[in-house]
XYZ file of N, CA and C in Angstrom:
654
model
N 128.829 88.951 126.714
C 129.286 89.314 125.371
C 129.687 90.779 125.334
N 131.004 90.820 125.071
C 131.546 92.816 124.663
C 130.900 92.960 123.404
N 130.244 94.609 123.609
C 129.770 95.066 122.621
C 131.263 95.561 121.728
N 130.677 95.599 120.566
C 132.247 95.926 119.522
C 132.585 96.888 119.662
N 131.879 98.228 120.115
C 131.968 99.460 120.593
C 133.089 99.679 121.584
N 132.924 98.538 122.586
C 133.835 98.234 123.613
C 135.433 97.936 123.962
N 135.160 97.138 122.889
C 136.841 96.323 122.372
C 138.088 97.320 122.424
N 137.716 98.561 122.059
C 139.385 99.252 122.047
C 139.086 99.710 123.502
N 138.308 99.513 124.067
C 138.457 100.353 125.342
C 138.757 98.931 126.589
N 138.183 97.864 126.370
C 138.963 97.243 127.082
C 140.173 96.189 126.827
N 140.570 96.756 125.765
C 142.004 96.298 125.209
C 142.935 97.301 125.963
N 142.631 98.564 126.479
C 143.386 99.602 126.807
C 143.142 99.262 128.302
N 142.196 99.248 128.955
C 141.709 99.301 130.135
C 142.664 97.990 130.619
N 142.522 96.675 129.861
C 143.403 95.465 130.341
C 144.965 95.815 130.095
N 145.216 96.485 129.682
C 146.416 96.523 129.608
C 147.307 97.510 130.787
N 146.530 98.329 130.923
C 146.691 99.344 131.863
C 146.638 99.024 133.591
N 145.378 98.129 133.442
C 145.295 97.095 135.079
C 146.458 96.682 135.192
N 147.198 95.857 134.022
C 147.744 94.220 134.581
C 149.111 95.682 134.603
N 149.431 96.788 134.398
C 150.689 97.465 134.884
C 150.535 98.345 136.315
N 148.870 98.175 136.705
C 149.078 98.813 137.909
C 148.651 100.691 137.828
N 148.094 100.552 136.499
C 147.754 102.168 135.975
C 145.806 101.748 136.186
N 145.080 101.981 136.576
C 144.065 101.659 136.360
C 143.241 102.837 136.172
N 143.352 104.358 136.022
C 143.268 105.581 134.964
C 144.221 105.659 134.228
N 145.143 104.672 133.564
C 145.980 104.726 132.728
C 145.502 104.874 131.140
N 144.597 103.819 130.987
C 144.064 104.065 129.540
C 143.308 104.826 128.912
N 142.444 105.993 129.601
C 141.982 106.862 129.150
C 142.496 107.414 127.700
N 143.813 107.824 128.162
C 144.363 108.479 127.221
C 145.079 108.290 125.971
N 145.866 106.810 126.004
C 146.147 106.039 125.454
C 144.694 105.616 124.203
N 143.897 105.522 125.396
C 142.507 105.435 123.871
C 141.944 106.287 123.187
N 142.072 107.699 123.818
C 141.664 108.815 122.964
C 143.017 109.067 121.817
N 144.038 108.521 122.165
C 145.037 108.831 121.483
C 144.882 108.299 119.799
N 144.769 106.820 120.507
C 144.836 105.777 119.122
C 143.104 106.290 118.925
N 142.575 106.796 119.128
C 141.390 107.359 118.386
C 141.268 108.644 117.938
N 141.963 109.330 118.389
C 142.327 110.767 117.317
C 143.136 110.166 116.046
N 144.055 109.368 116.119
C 144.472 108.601 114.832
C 144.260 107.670 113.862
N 142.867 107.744 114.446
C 142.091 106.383 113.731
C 141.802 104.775 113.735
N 142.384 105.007 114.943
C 142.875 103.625 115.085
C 142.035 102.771 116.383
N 140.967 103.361 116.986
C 139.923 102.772 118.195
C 138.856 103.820 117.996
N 137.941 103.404 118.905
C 136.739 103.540 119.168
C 136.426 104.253 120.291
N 136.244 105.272 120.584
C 135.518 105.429 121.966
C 134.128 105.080 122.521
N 133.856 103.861 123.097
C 132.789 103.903 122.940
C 131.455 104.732 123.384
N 131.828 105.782 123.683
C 131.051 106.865 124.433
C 131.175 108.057 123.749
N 131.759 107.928 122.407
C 131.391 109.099 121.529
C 130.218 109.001 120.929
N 129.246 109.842 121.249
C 127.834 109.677 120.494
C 127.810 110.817 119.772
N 126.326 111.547 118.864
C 126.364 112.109 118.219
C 125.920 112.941 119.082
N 124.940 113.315 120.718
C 124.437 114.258 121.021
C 125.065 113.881 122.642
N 124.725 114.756 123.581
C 124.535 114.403 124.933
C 124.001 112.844 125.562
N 124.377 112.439 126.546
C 123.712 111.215 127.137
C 122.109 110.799 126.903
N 121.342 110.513 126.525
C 120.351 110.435 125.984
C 119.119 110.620 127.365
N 119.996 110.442 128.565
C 118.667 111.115 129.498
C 119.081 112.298 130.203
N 120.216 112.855 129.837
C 120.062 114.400 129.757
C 118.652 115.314 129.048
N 118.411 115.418 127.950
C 117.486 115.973 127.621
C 116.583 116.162 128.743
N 115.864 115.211 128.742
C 114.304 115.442 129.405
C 114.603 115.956 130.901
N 116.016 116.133 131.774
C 116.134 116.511 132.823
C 116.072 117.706 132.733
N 116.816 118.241 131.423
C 117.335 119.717 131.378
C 115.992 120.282 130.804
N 114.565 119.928 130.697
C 113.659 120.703 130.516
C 112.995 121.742 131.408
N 112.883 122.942 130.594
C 112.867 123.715 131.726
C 113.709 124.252 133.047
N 114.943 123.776 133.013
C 116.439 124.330 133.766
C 116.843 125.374 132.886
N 116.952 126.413 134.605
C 117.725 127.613 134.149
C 119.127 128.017 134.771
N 119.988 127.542 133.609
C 121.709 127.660 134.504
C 122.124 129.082 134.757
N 121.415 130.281 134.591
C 122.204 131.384 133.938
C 122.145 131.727 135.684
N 123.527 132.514 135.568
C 123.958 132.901 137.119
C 124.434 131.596 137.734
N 124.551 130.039 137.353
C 124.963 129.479 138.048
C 126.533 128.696 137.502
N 127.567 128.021 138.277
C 128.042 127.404 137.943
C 128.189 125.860 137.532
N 128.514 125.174 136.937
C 128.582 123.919 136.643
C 129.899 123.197 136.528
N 130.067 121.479 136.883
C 131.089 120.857 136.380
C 130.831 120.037 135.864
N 131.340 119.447 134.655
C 131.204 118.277 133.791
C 132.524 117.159 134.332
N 131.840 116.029 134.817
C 132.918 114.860 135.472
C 133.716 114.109 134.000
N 134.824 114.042 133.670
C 135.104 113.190 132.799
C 134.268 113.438 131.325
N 134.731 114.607 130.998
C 134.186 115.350 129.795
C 134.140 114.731 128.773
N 135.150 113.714 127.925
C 135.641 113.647 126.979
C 135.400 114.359 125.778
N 134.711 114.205 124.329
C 134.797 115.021 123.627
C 133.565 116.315 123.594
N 133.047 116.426 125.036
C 132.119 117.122 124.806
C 130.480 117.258 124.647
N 130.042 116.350 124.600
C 128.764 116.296 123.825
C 127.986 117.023 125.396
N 128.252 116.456 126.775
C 127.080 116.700 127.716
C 127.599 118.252 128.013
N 128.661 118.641 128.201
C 129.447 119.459 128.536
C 128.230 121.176 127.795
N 128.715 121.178 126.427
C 127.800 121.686 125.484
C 126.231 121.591 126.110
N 125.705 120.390 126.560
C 124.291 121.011 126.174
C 124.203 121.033 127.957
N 125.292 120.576 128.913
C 124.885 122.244 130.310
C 125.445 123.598 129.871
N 126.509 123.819 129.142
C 126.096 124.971 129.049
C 125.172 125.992 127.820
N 123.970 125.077 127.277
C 123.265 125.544 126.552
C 121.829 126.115 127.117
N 122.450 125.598 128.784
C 120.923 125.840 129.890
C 120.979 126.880 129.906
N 123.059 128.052 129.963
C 122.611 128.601 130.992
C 123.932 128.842 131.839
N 124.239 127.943 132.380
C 125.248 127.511 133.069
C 126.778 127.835 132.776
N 127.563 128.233 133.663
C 128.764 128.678 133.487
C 129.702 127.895 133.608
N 129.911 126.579 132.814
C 130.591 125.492 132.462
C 131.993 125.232 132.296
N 132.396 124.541 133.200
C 134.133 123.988 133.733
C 133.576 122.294 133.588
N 134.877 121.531 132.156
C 134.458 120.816 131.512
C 135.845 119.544 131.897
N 136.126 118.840 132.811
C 137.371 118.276 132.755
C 137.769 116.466 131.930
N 138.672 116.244 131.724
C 138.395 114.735 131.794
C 140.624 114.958 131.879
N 140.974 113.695 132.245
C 142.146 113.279 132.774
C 143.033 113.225 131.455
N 142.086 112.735 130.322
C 143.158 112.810 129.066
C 143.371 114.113 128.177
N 144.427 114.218 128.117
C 145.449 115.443 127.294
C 144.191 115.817 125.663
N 144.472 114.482 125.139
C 144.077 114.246 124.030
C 142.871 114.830 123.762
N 141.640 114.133 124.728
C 140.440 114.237 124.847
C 140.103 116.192 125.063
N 140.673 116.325 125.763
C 140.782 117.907 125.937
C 141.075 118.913 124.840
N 142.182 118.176 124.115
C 142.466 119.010 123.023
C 140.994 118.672 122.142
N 141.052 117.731 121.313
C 139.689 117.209 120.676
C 138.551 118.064 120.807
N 138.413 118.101 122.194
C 136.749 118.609 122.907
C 137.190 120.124 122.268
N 137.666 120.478 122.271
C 138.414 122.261 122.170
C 138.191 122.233 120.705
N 138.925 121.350 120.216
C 138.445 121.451 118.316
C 137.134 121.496 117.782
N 136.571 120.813 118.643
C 135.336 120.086 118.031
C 134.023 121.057 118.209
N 134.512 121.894 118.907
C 133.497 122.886 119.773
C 134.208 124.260 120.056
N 134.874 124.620 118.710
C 135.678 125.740 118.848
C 134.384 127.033 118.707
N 134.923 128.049 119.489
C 134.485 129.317 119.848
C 133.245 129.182 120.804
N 133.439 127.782 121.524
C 132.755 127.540 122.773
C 132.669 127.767 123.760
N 131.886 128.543 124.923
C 132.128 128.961 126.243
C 132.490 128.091 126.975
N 132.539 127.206 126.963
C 132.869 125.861 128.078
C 134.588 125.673 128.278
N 135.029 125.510 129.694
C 136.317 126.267 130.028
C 136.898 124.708 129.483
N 137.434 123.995 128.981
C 137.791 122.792 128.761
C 139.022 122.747 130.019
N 139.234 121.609 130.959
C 140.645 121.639 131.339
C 141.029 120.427 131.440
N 142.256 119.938 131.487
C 142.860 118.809 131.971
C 142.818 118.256 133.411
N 142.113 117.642 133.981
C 142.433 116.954 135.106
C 141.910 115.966 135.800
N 142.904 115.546 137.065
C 142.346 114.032 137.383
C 140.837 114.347 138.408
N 140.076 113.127 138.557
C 139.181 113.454 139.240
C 139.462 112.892 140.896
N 140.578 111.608 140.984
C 141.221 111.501 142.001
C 141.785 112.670 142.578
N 142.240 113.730 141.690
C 143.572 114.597 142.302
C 143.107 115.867 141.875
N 142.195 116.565 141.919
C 141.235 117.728 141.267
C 141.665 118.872 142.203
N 141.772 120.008 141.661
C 141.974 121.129 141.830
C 141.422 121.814 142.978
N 142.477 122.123 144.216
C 141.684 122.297 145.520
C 140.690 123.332 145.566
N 140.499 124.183 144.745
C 139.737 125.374 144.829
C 138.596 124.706 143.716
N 138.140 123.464 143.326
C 136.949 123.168 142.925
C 136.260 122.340 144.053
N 136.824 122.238 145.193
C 136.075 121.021 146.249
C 135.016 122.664 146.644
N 133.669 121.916 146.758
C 132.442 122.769 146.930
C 132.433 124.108 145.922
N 133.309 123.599 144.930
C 133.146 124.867 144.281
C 132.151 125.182 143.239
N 130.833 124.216 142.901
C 129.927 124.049 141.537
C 128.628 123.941 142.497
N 127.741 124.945 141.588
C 126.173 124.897 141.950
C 125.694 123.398 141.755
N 126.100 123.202 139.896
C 125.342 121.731 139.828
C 126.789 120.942 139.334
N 126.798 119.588 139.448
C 127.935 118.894 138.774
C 126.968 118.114 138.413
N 127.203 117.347 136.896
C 127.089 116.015 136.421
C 127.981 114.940 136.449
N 127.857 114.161 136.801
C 128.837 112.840 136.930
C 128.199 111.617 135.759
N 127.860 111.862 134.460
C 127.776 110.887 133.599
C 128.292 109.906 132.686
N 128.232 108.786 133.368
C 129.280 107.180 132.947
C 130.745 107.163 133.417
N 130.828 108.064 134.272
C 132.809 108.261 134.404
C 133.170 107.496 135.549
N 132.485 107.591 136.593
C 132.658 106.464 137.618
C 132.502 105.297 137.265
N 132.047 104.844 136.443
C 131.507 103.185 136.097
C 132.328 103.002 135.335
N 133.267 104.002 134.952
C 134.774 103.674 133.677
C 135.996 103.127 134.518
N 135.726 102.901 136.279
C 137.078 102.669 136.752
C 136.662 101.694 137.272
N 138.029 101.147 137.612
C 137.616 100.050 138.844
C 136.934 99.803 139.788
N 136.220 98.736 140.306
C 135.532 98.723 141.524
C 136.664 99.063 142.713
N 138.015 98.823 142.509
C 139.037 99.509 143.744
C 138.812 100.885 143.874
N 138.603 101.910 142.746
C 138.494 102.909 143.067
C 136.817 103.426 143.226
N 136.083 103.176 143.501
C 134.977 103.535 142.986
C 134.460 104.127 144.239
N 134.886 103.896 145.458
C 134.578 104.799 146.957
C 134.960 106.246 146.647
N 136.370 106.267 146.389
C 137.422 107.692 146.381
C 136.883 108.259 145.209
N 136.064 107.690 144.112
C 135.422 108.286 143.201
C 134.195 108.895 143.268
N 133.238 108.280 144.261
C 132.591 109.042 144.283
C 132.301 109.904 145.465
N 133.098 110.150 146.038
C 133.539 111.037 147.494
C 134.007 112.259 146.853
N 135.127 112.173 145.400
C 135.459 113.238 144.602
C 134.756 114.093 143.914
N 133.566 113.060 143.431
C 132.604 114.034 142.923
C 132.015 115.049 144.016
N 131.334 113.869 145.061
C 130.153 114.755 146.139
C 131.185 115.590 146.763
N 131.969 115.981 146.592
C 132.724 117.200 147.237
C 132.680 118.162 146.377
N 132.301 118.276 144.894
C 132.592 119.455 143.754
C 131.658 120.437 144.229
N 130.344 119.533 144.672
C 129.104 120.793 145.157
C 129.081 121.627 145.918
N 128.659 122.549 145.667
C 128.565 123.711 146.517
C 127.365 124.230 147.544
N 127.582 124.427 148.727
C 126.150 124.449 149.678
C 125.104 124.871 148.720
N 124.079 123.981 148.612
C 122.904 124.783 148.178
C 122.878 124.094 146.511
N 123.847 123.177 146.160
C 123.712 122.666 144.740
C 123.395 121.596 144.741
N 123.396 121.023 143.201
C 122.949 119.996 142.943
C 124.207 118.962 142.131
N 123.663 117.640 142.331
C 124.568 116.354 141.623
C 123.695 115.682 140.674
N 123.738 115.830 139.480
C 123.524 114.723 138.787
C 123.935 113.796 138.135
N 123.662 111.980 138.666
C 124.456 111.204 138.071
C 123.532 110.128 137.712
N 124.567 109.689 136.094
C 123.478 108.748 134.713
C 124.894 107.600 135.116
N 124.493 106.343 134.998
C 125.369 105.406 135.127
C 124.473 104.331 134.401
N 125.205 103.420 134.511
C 124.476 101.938 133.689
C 124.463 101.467 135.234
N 123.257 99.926 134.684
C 122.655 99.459 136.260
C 123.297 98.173 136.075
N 123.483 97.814 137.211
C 124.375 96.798 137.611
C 123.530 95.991 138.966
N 123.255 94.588 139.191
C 122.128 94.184 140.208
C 123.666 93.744 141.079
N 122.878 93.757 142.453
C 123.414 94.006 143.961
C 124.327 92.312 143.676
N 125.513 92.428 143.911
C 126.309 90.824 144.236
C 126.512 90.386 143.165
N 126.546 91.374 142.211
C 126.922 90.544 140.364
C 128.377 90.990 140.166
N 129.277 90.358 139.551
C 130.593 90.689 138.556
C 130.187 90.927 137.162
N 131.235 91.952 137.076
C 131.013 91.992 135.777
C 131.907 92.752 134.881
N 132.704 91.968 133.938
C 134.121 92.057 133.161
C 134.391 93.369 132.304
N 134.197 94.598 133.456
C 134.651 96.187 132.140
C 136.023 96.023 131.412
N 135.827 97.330 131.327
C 135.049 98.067 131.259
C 133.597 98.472 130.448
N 132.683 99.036 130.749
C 132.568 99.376 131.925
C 132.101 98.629 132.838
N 132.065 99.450 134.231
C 131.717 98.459 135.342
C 130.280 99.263 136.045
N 128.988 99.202 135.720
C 128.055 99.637 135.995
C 127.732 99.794 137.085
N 126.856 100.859 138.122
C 126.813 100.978 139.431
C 125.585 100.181 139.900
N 125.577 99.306 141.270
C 124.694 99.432 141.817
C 123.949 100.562 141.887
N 122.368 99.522 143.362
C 121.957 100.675 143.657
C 122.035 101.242 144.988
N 123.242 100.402 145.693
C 123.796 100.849 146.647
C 124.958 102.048 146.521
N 125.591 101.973 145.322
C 126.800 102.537 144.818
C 126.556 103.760 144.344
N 124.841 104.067 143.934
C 123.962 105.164 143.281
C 124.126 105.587 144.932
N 123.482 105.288 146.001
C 123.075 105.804 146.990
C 124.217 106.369 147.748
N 125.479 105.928 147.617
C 126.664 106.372 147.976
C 127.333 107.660 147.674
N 126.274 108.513 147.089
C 126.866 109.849 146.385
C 126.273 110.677 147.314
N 125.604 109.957 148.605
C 125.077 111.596 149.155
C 126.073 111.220 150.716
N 126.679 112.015 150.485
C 127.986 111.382 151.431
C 128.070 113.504 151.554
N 129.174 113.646 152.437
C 129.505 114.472 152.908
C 128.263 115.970 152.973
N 127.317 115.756 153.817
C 126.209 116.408 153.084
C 125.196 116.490 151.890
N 125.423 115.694 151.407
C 124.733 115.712 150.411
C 123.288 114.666 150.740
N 122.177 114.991 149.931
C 120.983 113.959 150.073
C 120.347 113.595 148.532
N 119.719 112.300 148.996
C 119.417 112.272 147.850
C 117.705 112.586 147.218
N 117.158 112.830 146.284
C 116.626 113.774 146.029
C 114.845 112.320 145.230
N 116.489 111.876 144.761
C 115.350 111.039 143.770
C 116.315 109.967 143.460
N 115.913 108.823 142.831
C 116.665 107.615 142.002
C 116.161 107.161 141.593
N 116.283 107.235 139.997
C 115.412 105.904 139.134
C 116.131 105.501 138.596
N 115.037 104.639 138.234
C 115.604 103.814 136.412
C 115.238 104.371 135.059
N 115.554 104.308 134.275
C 115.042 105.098 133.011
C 115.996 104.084 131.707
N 115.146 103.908 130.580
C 115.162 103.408 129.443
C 115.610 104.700 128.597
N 116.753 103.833 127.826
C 117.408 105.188 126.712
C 116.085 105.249 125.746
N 115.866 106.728 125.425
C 115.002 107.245 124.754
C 115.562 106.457 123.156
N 116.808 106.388 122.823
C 117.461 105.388 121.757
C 117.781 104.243 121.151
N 117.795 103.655 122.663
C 117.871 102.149 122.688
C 116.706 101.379 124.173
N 115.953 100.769 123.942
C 114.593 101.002 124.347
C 115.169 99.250 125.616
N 116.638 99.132 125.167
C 116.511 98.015 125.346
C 117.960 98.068 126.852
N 118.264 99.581 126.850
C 119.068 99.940 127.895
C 118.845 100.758 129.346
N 118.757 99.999 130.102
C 118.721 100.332 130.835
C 119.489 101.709 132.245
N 119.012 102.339 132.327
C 119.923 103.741 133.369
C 120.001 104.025 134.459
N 120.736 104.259 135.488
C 120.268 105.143 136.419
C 120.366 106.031 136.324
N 119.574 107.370 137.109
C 119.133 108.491 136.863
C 119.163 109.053 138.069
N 120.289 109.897 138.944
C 120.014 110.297 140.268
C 119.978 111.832 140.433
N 119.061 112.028 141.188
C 119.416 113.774 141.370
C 119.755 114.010 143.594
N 120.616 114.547 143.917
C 121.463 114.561 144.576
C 121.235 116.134 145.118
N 121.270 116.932 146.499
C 121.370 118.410 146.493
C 122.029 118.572 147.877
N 122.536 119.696 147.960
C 123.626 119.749 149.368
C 122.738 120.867 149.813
């Protein structure tokens, strides 16, 4: 069953596959949702809900950060409320502008770009990156080259953290989104990288959702 939350996003997402765009709809949905007209379903009112309890007691100041697939902001804001010297991207135009409105006279560098095709002077360029729900927004075709893109943002000596929805080993399942294993979790410590920890964790909100929760360090 699609949650209703869902519906404009995989009305966009199907439409975008069957042309062969499969980061095509991003933007297209932030679009018809700056105009009123869809849903994102990943606009909440605060940060990812198991952000908090990670960021207790983290101190970003002196370090850098990247936010994977920013959209309007919410996680972006509370890394750089650690501390952290925050470079905030997501692929849509729209979403970028938005995040910039919404959070005007904000330190967080907002930019446009793909996470396939990212800016050569960010590969190892971030102390910590977060990667929360943005990989599980694409296809299982892309989902190797996705997360090879991330574990390259880190920088010797940093950290990865990634929140995804759980998905059990040999299941289908009709996104978006398309939730990670926990083979697909374990696949982020690739080019140096190790992994640190992996759980599961229950949204502090919805008691009835399930997370993964990985921490990652090069």
């Amino acid at each position: 069953m699609v949650d209703p939350r869902d519906v404009d996003a995989s009305r966009f997402a199907g439409e975008a596959l069957s042309e062969g765009r499969p980061t095509g709809w991003f933007e297209p949905l932030y679009a018809a949702a700056s105009g009123g007209e869809a849903v994102v379903p990943w606009d909440l009112e605060g940060p990812h809900g198991l952000l908090p309890e990670w960021g207790r007691g983290v101190d970003g100041s002196g370090r850098s950060a990247l936010v994977v697939g920013c959209g309007y902001g919410r996680d972006a804001e509370f890394v750089a409320s650690l501390g952290f010297r925050t470079t905030a991207f997501d692929i849509s135009e729209t979403a970028i502008r938005d995040a910039r409105a919404r959070h005007a006279g904000s330190g967080v560098e907002y930019v446009t770009a793909d996470l396939l095709d990212p800016p050569a002077e960010w590969v190892g360029g971030f102390d910590f990156v977060l990667e929360s729900i943005t990989v599980q927004s694409m296809p299982l075709s892309l989902r190797a080259e996705a997360t090879e893109r991330v574990a390259a943002m880190v920088a010797p000596g940093g950290e990865l953290l990634v929140i995804s929805g759980v998905r059990a080993e040999g299941t289908d399942v009709d996104g978006p989104p398309w939730p990670l294993t926990r083979s697909e979790i374990e696949a982020f410590a690739t080019g140096g990288l190790r992994v640190e920890r992996i759980e599961k964790a229950l949204l502090p909100t919805n008691a009835e959702v399930m997370s993964w929760r990985a921490l990652f360090t090069r």
